[in-house]
Amino acid sequence: MTTEFELNRNEIIRGAYETCRVGIDGEELTAEQMQKGARMLNTVIKYWQAQGYHLWKLGEGWLFPKIGQAVYKLGNGGDMAMTNANQNVVMFPAYAGYNSLVLDNNRIMPEVGDIITVNTGSNTVFVSTVTAINDNAVTLVDILPHCVFCNTKVYFGKALNRPSKILQARRYIVGGSEIEMVYLENAKYFKLPQKEQQGTPTSWTYVPTLGLGTFYLWNTPALNNIIVKFTFEQAFDITENSSDIPDIAPEWILPLQLELAYQLSDYCGLDLNERGWLKSKAQDALNEARSFDQEIGSFQITPAYRG
């Protein structure tokens, strides 16, 4: 027995057409019907992305700010940011001017293309990209500006895709703890008179601009010892092949299939009454899924004391 359940792209499309009484009793769907169904399926998936806050799409990202830089581009080809961070340690000293580290191969090792960061002997953050791995020797794009000692922690992860939303950001100073930063509305950020003022970063805002997202930081770092850690919502992947599994939690399969059926119902010739019934059924299923997809919170009640 298993708790896993999934349907691939074509299975969901067929289920949607069958709801519209097309392709039932083993009847084959035409290439045009499959093509239209695939296009509409991806349209619905991207439309649902706009609803925001889907628990299974939350991720943790790390941004490595630069001294005096206020604006950062997030996404492939943007500024240094990574997700799914893993940890390892340096096995032998690494000297300034070299571009390699020897890590513990009994732990998770990075892969070529990963972003890697290490706290150097000067208590600053060094960030680079992995270009080659030979056993447990990791070659980097950039040379080390300072020496790195044995047992120094290194972190590495995949380059960050463009976040659709950033929900929270924390400032992490090397050797310290994480401190939550204040979110600024876009208008409030742009009213700041000195956006490149250096100091301790305390506030942030984010705009999911097309291509690469834009992250604004204030103050800008005065020292190279800060990492901005943030919780973000990832964009939904689309389905390109017939065997692709839609990028949704299992509880959302029925709402997706019903919504797809409703979007195809006019094409399938259903009358207005049937389409209205199907729309209502799809909305009910979506509401149920959204009520399940909520984080469990808590509240506290304390007595009011006088005197």
mmCIF file of C-alpha atoms in Angstrom:
data_model
loop_
_atom_site.group_PDB
_atom_site.id
_atom_site.type_symbol
_atom_site.label_atom_id
_atom_site.label_comp_id
_atom_site.label_asym_id
_atom_site.label_seq_id
_atom_site.Cartn_x
_atom_site.Cartn_y
_atom_site.Cartn_z
ATOM 1 C CA MET A 1 0.000 0.000 0.000
ATOM 2 C CA THR A 2 1.073 3.602 -0.534
ATOM 3 C CA THR A 3 -0.092 7.109 0.288
ATOM 4 C CA GLU A 4 1.207 8.533 -2.985
ATOM 5 C CA PHE A 5 -1.217 9.444 -5.750
ATOM 6 C CA GLU A 6 -0.494 11.305 -8.960
ATOM 7 C CA LEU A 7 -1.804 11.655 -12.501
ATOM 8 C CA ASN A 8 0.270 12.716 -15.464
ATOM 9 C CA ARG A 9 -0.640 15.454 -17.938
ATOM 10 C CA ASN A 10 -2.536 13.266 -20.399
ATOM 11 C CA GLU A 11 -4.454 11.432 -17.660
ATOM 12 C CA ILE A 12 -5.734 14.736 -16.265
ATOM 13 C CA ILE A 13 -6.659 15.984 -19.740
ATOM 14 C CA ARG A 14 -8.556 12.775 -20.505
ATOM 15 C CA GLY A 15 -10.362 12.957 -17.155
ATOM 16 C CA ALA A 16 -11.420 16.540 -17.913
ATOM 17 C CA TYR A 17 -12.782 15.580 -21.336
ATOM 18 C CA GLU A 18 -14.633 12.597 -19.861
ATOM 19 C CA THR A 19 -16.299 14.973 -17.381
ATOM 20 C CA CYS A 20 -17.543 16.832 -20.475
ATOM 21 C CA ARG A 21 -18.683 13.484 -21.962
ATOM 22 C CA VAL A 22 -15.957 13.498 -24.625
ATOM 23 C CA GLY A 23 -13.681 10.512 -25.129
ATOM 24 C CA ILE A 24 -15.770 8.204 -22.944
ATOM 25 C CA ASP A 25 -15.992 4.410 -23.313
ATOM 26 C CA GLY A 26 -12.419 4.178 -24.576
ATOM 27 C CA GLU A 27 -12.895 6.612 -27.456
ATOM 28 C CA GLU A 28 -9.578 8.125 -28.552
ATOM 29 C CA LEU A 29 -9.057 11.863 -28.315
ATOM 30 C CA THR A 30 -7.860 13.648 -31.426
ATOM 31 C CA ALA A 31 -4.488 15.386 -31.637
ATOM 32 C CA GLU A 32 -6.290 18.732 -31.712
ATOM 33 C CA GLN A 33 -8.232 17.906 -28.558
ATOM 34 C CA MET A 34 -5.064 16.856 -26.713
ATOM 35 C CA GLN A 35 -3.222 19.954 -27.883
ATOM 36 C CA LYS A 36 -6.025 22.244 -26.753
ATOM 37 C CA GLY A 37 -6.275 20.402 -23.440
ATOM 38 C CA ALA A 38 -2.512 20.687 -22.809
ATOM 39 C CA ARG A 39 -2.495 24.407 -23.586
ATOM 40 C CA MET A 40 -5.479 25.074 -21.325
ATOM 41 C CA LEU A 41 -4.001 22.925 -18.523
ATOM 42 C CA ASN A 42 -0.862 25.081 -18.407
ATOM 43 C CA THR A 43 -3.005 28.208 -18.547
ATOM 44 C CA VAL A 44 -4.974 27.066 -15.483
ATOM 45 C CA ILE A 45 -1.785 26.141 -13.593
ATOM 46 C CA LYS A 46 -0.297 29.591 -14.178
ATOM 47 C CA TYR A 47 -3.614 31.224 -13.281
ATOM 48 C CA TRP A 48 -3.625 29.375 -9.968
ATOM 49 C CA GLN A 49 -0.115 30.652 -9.274
ATOM 50 C CA ALA A 50 -1.624 34.141 -8.965
ATOM 51 C CA GLN A 51 -3.712 32.990 -5.965
ATOM 52 C CA GLY A 52 -0.545 32.901 -3.895
ATOM 53 C CA TYR A 53 0.548 31.011 -0.791
ATOM 54 C CA HIS A 54 0.682 27.343 -1.700
ATOM 55 C CA LEU A 55 2.459 25.492 1.093
ATOM 56 C CA TRP A 56 4.096 22.898 -1.152
ATOM 57 C CA LYS A 57 5.735 25.667 -3.205
ATOM 58 C CA LEU A 58 7.456 27.422 -0.291
ATOM 59 C CA GLY A 59 11.252 27.428 -0.313
ATOM 60 C CA GLU A 60 14.189 28.990 1.492
ATOM 61 C CA GLY A 61 16.622 31.219 -0.358
ATOM 62 C CA TRP A 62 19.962 32.820 0.487
ATOM 63 C CA LEU A 63 21.037 36.128 -1.048
ATOM 64 C CA PHE A 64 24.622 37.319 -0.715
ATOM 65 C CA PRO A 65 24.576 41.135 -0.719
ATOM 66 C CA LYS A 66 27.532 43.278 -1.752
ATOM 67 C CA ILE A 67 28.872 46.321 0.039
ATOM 68 C CA GLY A 68 26.940 49.403 -1.052
ATOM 69 C CA GLN A 69 24.594 47.534 -3.460
ATOM 70 C CA ALA A 70 20.878 48.218 -2.977
ATOM 71 C CA VAL A 71 19.227 46.377 -5.906
ATOM 72 C CA TYR A 72 19.549 42.657 -6.703
ATOM 73 C CA LYS A 73 18.183 40.549 -9.560
ATOM 74 C CA LEU A 74 16.847 37.142 -8.511
ATOM 75 C CA GLY A 75 16.684 34.224 -10.916
ATOM 76 C CA ASN A 76 18.921 32.299 -13.301
ATOM 77 C CA GLY A 77 21.571 34.693 -14.563
ATOM 78 C CA GLY A 78 20.928 37.190 -11.760
ATOM 79 C CA ASP A 79 22.875 38.029 -8.615
ATOM 80 C CA MET A 80 24.326 35.384 -6.336
ATOM 81 C CA ALA A 81 21.413 33.616 -4.623
ATOM 82 C CA MET A 82 20.791 29.958 -3.915
ATOM 83 C CA THR A 83 18.173 27.584 -2.565
ATOM 84 C CA ASN A 84 18.160 24.126 -0.946
ATOM 85 C CA ALA A 85 21.345 24.864 0.999
ATOM 86 C CA ASN A 86 23.441 21.893 2.162
ATOM 87 C CA GLN A 87 26.357 21.967 4.594
ATOM 88 C CA ASN A 88 29.856 20.491 4.526
ATOM 89 C CA VAL A 89 33.198 21.299 6.177
ATOM 90 C CA VAL A 90 36.720 22.078 4.932
ATOM 91 C CA MET A 91 39.071 19.120 5.573
ATOM 92 C CA PHE A 92 42.434 20.854 4.937
ATOM 93 C CA PRO A 93 43.494 24.515 5.066
ATOM 94 C CA ALA A 94 42.887 26.482 1.868
ATOM 95 C CA TYR A 95 45.143 29.426 1.159
ATOM 96 C CA ALA A 96 44.438 32.865 -0.260
ATOM 97 C CA GLY A 97 45.086 33.043 -4.003
ATOM 98 C CA TYR A 98 43.919 29.477 -4.672
ATOM 99 C CA ASN A 99 40.519 28.455 -6.064
ATOM 100 C CA SER A 100 39.864 25.041 -4.548
ATOM 101 C CA LEU A 101 38.560 23.510 -1.343
ATOM 102 C CA VAL A 102 38.871 19.954 -0.011
ATOM 103 C CA LEU A 103 35.627 18.897 1.618
ATOM 104 C CA ASP A 104 34.444 15.905 3.657
ATOM 105 C CA ASN A 105 33.274 13.289 1.130
ATOM 106 C CA ASN A 106 31.370 11.468 3.884
ATOM 107 C CA ARG A 107 28.840 14.292 3.707
ATOM 108 C CA ILE A 108 26.717 15.631 0.863
ATOM 109 C CA MET A 109 29.002 17.031 -1.818
ATOM 110 C CA PRO A 110 28.201 19.936 -4.144
ATOM 111 C CA GLU A 111 27.678 19.535 -7.886
ATOM 112 C CA VAL A 112 29.101 21.469 -10.806
ATOM 113 C CA GLY A 113 27.153 24.705 -11.187
ATOM 114 C CA ASP A 114 26.220 24.955 -7.505
ATOM 115 C CA ILE A 115 26.685 28.240 -5.673
ATOM 116 C CA ILE A 116 29.003 27.786 -2.704
ATOM 117 C CA THR A 117 29.780 30.057 0.225
ATOM 118 C CA VAL A 118 32.378 29.894 2.980
ATOM 119 C CA ASN A 119 33.126 32.073 5.967
ATOM 120 C CA THR A 120 36.778 33.055 5.547
ATOM 121 C CA GLY A 121 39.329 33.651 8.273
ATOM 122 C CA SER A 122 38.561 37.393 8.207
ATOM 123 C CA ASN A 123 34.926 36.653 9.204
ATOM 124 C CA THR A 124 33.578 37.648 5.792
ATOM 125 C CA VAL A 125 31.385 35.788 3.337
ATOM 126 C CA PHE A 126 33.083 34.445 0.205
ATOM 127 C CA VAL A 127 30.740 33.312 -2.580
ATOM 128 C CA SER A 128 31.591 31.522 -5.811
ATOM 129 C CA THR A 129 30.376 28.860 -8.254
ATOM 130 C CA VAL A 130 31.579 25.255 -8.489
ATOM 131 C CA THR A 131 33.267 24.494 -11.829
ATOM 132 C CA ALA A 132 34.701 21.001 -11.224
ATOM 133 C CA ILE A 133 34.823 18.213 -8.636
ATOM 134 C CA ASN A 134 37.616 15.640 -8.368
ATOM 135 C CA ASP A 135 36.929 13.185 -5.534
ATOM 136 C CA ASN A 136 36.485 15.609 -2.625
ATOM 137 C CA ALA A 137 38.408 18.522 -4.169
ATOM 138 C CA VAL A 138 36.081 21.293 -5.318
ATOM 139 C CA THR A 139 37.274 23.833 -7.894
ATOM 140 C CA LEU A 140 35.735 27.316 -7.869
ATOM 141 C CA VAL A 141 35.378 30.104 -10.407
ATOM 142 C CA ASP A 142 36.932 32.699 -8.087
ATOM 143 C CA ILE A 143 40.108 32.666 -6.028
ATOM 144 C CA LEU A 144 39.980 32.821 -2.256
ATOM 145 C CA PRO A 145 40.685 36.321 -0.906
ATOM 146 C CA HIS A 146 41.601 34.979 2.540
ATOM 147 C CA CYS A 147 42.798 31.736 4.081
ATOM 148 C CA VAL A 148 40.220 29.155 5.165
ATOM 149 C CA PHE A 149 40.913 26.920 8.151
ATOM 150 C CA CYS A 150 40.079 23.260 8.805
ATOM 151 C CA ASN A 151 36.513 22.481 9.940
ATOM 152 C CA THR A 152 35.195 25.753 8.519
ATOM 153 C CA LYS A 153 31.579 25.312 7.469
ATOM 154 C CA VAL A 154 30.668 25.742 3.813
ATOM 155 C CA TYR A 155 27.174 25.967 2.366
ATOM 156 C CA PHE A 156 26.131 25.217 -1.184
ATOM 157 C CA GLY A 157 22.951 24.943 -3.212
ATOM 158 C CA LYS A 158 21.284 25.379 -6.574
ATOM 159 C CA ALA A 159 20.990 28.734 -8.277
ATOM 160 C CA LEU A 160 17.692 30.339 -7.369
ATOM 161 C CA ASN A 161 14.873 30.530 -9.909
ATOM 162 C CA ARG A 162 12.822 33.718 -9.983
ATOM 163 C CA PRO A 163 10.543 33.777 -6.902
ATOM 164 C CA SER A 164 6.918 34.665 -7.570
ATOM 165 C CA LYS A 165 6.666 36.100 -4.041
ATOM 166 C CA ILE A 166 8.912 36.671 -1.043
ATOM 167 C CA LEU A 167 7.043 36.273 2.233
ATOM 168 C CA GLN A 168 9.719 36.992 4.829
ATOM 169 C CA ALA A 169 13.399 37.982 5.010
ATOM 170 C CA ARG A 170 15.956 37.625 7.806
ATOM 171 C CA ARG A 171 19.389 39.158 8.239
ATOM 172 C CA TYR A 172 22.128 36.713 9.192
ATOM 173 C CA ILE A 173 25.460 38.107 10.281
ATOM 174 C CA VAL A 174 28.357 35.650 10.214
ATOM 175 C CA GLY A 175 28.859 34.240 13.685
ATOM 176 C CA GLY A 176 25.528 35.640 14.932
ATOM 177 C CA SER A 177 21.833 34.798 14.769
ATOM 178 C CA GLU A 178 19.016 35.458 12.315
ATOM 179 C CA ILE A 179 17.016 38.655 12.807
ATOM 180 C CA GLU A 180 13.758 39.299 10.962
ATOM 181 C CA MET A 181 13.838 42.301 8.636
ATOM 182 C CA VAL A 182 11.011 44.774 8.025
ATOM 183 C CA TYR A 183 9.041 44.585 4.782
ATOM 184 C CA LEU A 184 8.570 47.929 3.042
ATOM 185 C CA GLU A 185 5.836 48.592 0.515
ATOM 186 C CA ASN A 186 7.274 49.557 -2.847
ATOM 187 C CA ALA A 187 6.085 53.160 -2.514
ATOM 188 C CA LYS A 188 7.701 53.536 0.910
ATOM 189 C CA TYR A 189 10.991 52.148 -0.346
ATOM 190 C CA PHE A 190 11.123 54.497 -3.316
ATOM 191 C CA LYS A 191 10.464 57.455 -1.005
ATOM 192 C CA LEU A 192 13.700 56.777 0.867
ATOM 193 C CA PRO A 193 16.059 59.687 0.197
ATOM 194 C CA GLN A 194 19.347 57.734 0.267
ATOM 195 C CA LYS A 195 18.797 54.251 -1.077
ATOM 196 C CA GLU A 196 22.505 53.305 -1.133
ATOM 197 C CA GLN A 197 23.125 54.409 2.437
ATOM 198 C CA GLN A 198 25.483 51.924 4.067
ATOM 199 C CA GLY A 199 24.887 50.353 7.446
ATOM 200 C CA THR A 200 23.077 47.308 8.817
ATOM 201 C CA PRO A 201 20.339 46.098 6.427
ATOM 202 C CA THR A 202 17.003 46.353 8.230
ATOM 203 C CA SER A 203 14.343 46.533 5.488
ATOM 204 C CA TRP A 204 13.497 45.024 2.124
ATOM 205 C CA THR A 205 10.952 44.924 -0.663
ATOM 206 C CA TYR A 206 10.514 42.699 -3.718
ATOM 207 C CA VAL A 207 8.958 43.117 -7.154
ATOM 208 C CA PRO A 208 8.459 39.952 -9.294
ATOM 209 C CA THR A 209 9.495 41.731 -12.482
ATOM 210 C CA LEU A 210 9.452 39.638 -15.658
ATOM 211 C CA GLY A 211 12.550 37.596 -16.417
ATOM 212 C CA LEU A 212 14.366 38.289 -13.157
ATOM 213 C CA GLY A 213 12.737 39.417 -9.924
ATOM 214 C CA THR A 214 14.021 42.598 -8.282
ATOM 215 C CA PHE A 215 14.956 42.629 -4.589
ATOM 216 C CA TYR A 216 15.600 45.984 -2.875
ATOM 217 C CA LEU A 217 17.657 46.166 0.319
ATOM 218 C CA TRP A 218 17.999 49.010 2.815
ATOM 219 C CA ASN A 219 20.439 49.864 4.328
ATOM 220 C CA THR A 220 23.070 48.495 1.982
ATOM 221 C CA PRO A 221 25.756 46.424 3.733
ATOM 222 C CA ALA A 222 28.780 48.276 5.044
ATOM 223 C CA LEU A 223 30.684 45.009 5.548
ATOM 224 C CA ASN A 224 30.886 41.759 3.622
ATOM 225 C CA ASN A 225 29.608 39.665 6.514
ATOM 226 C CA ILE A 226 25.850 39.461 5.863
ATOM 227 C CA ILE A 227 23.576 36.855 4.276
ATOM 228 C CA VAL A 228 19.892 37.609 3.654
ATOM 229 C CA LYS A 229 17.827 34.461 4.175
ATOM 230 C CA PHE A 230 14.255 34.566 2.899
ATOM 231 C CA THR A 231 11.119 32.452 2.536
ATOM 232 C CA PHE A 232 9.704 32.555 -0.969
ATOM 233 C CA GLU A 233 7.011 31.024 -3.124
ATOM 234 C CA GLN A 234 8.297 29.280 -6.207
ATOM 235 C CA ALA A 235 6.711 29.646 -9.608
ATOM 236 C CA PHE A 236 4.661 26.686 -10.898
ATOM 237 C CA ASP A 237 6.281 24.475 -13.507
ATOM 238 C CA ILE A 238 4.301 23.844 -16.670
ATOM 239 C CA THR A 239 3.764 20.438 -18.297
ATOM 240 C CA GLU A 240 5.534 19.957 -21.634
ATOM 241 C CA ASN A 241 5.363 16.195 -22.190
ATOM 242 C CA SER A 242 2.509 13.708 -21.974
ATOM 243 C CA SER A 243 4.078 11.929 -18.981
ATOM 244 C CA ASP A 244 4.822 15.110 -16.980
ATOM 245 C CA ILE A 245 3.261 15.283 -13.509
ATOM 246 C CA PRO A 246 1.614 18.679 -12.862
ATOM 247 C CA ASP A 247 3.381 20.771 -10.243
ATOM 248 C CA ILE A 248 0.634 20.512 -7.620
ATOM 249 C CA ALA A 249 -0.038 18.706 -4.365
ATOM 250 C CA PRO A 250 -2.164 15.507 -4.666
ATOM 251 C CA GLU A 251 -5.095 17.223 -2.911
ATOM 252 C CA TRP A 252 -5.337 19.630 -5.844
ATOM 253 C CA ILE A 253 -5.676 17.006 -8.612
ATOM 254 C CA LEU A 254 -9.494 16.913 -8.521
ATOM 255 C CA PRO A 255 -9.884 20.732 -8.497
ATOM 256 C CA LEU A 256 -7.434 20.955 -11.415
ATOM 257 C CA GLN A 257 -9.280 18.328 -13.432
ATOM 258 C CA LEU A 258 -12.663 19.939 -12.777
ATOM 259 C CA GLU A 259 -11.387 23.444 -13.571
ATOM 260 C CA LEU A 260 -9.863 22.145 -16.794
ATOM 261 C CA ALA A 261 -13.183 20.482 -17.653
ATOM 262 C CA TYR A 262 -14.996 23.776 -17.090
ATOM 263 C CA GLN A 263 -12.537 25.689 -19.275
ATOM 264 C CA LEU A 264 -13.018 23.093 -22.038
ATOM 265 C CA SER A 265 -16.791 22.781 -21.622
ATOM 266 C CA ASP A 266 -17.688 25.410 -24.239
ATOM 267 C CA TYR A 267 -15.335 23.761 -26.751
ATOM 268 C CA CYS A 268 -16.976 20.414 -25.929
ATOM 269 C CA GLY A 269 -20.491 21.740 -26.641
ATOM 270 C CA LEU A 270 -22.003 21.730 -23.139
ATOM 271 C CA ASP A 271 -25.000 24.035 -22.728
ATOM 272 C CA LEU A 272 -25.095 26.976 -20.311
ATOM 273 C CA ASN A 273 -26.818 25.021 -17.521
ATOM 274 C CA GLU A 274 -24.256 22.228 -17.644
ATOM 275 C CA ARG A 275 -21.400 24.713 -17.774
ATOM 276 C CA GLY A 276 -22.824 26.557 -14.756
ATOM 277 C CA TRP A 277 -23.096 23.319 -12.796
ATOM 278 C CA LEU A 278 -19.537 22.396 -13.721
ATOM 279 C CA LYS A 279 -18.226 25.821 -12.724
ATOM 280 C CA SER A 280 -19.899 25.490 -9.309
ATOM 281 C CA LYS A 281 -18.485 21.998 -8.809
ATOM 282 C CA ALA A 282 -14.975 23.167 -9.761
ATOM 283 C CA GLN A 283 -15.215 26.148 -7.376
ATOM 284 C CA ASP A 284 -16.356 23.948 -4.483
ATOM 285 C CA ALA A 285 -13.437 21.571 -5.026
ATOM 286 C CA LEU A 286 -11.009 24.498 -5.235
ATOM 287 C CA ASN A 287 -12.316 25.995 -1.981
ATOM 288 C CA GLU A 288 -11.876 22.657 -0.221
ATOM 289 C CA ALA A 289 -8.300 22.358 -1.453
ATOM 290 C CA ARG A 290 -7.475 25.916 -0.428
ATOM 291 C CA SER A 291 -8.886 25.376 3.068
ATOM 292 C CA PHE A 292 -6.621 22.332 3.422
ATOM 293 C CA ASP A 293 -3.619 24.278 2.095
ATOM 294 C CA GLN A 294 -3.345 26.514 5.152
ATOM 295 C CA GLU A 295 -0.617 26.730 7.735
ATOM 296 C CA ILE A 296 -1.738 25.890 11.279
ATOM 297 C CA GLY A 297 -1.157 28.867 13.536
ATOM 298 C CA SER A 298 -1.743 29.690 17.170
ATOM 299 C CA PHE A 299 -2.747 32.571 19.387
ATOM 300 C CA GLN A 300 -2.185 33.387 23.029
ATOM 301 C CA ILE A 301 -4.542 34.884 25.587
ATOM 302 C CA THR A 302 -3.056 36.517 28.658
ATOM 303 C CA PRO A 303 -4.895 38.166 31.559
ATOM 304 C CA ALA A 304 -4.738 41.932 31.972
ATOM 305 C CA TYR A 305 -3.161 42.842 35.311
ATOM 306 C CA ARG A 306 -3.815 46.029 37.173
ATOM 307 C CA GLY A 307 -1.695 47.781 39.730
#
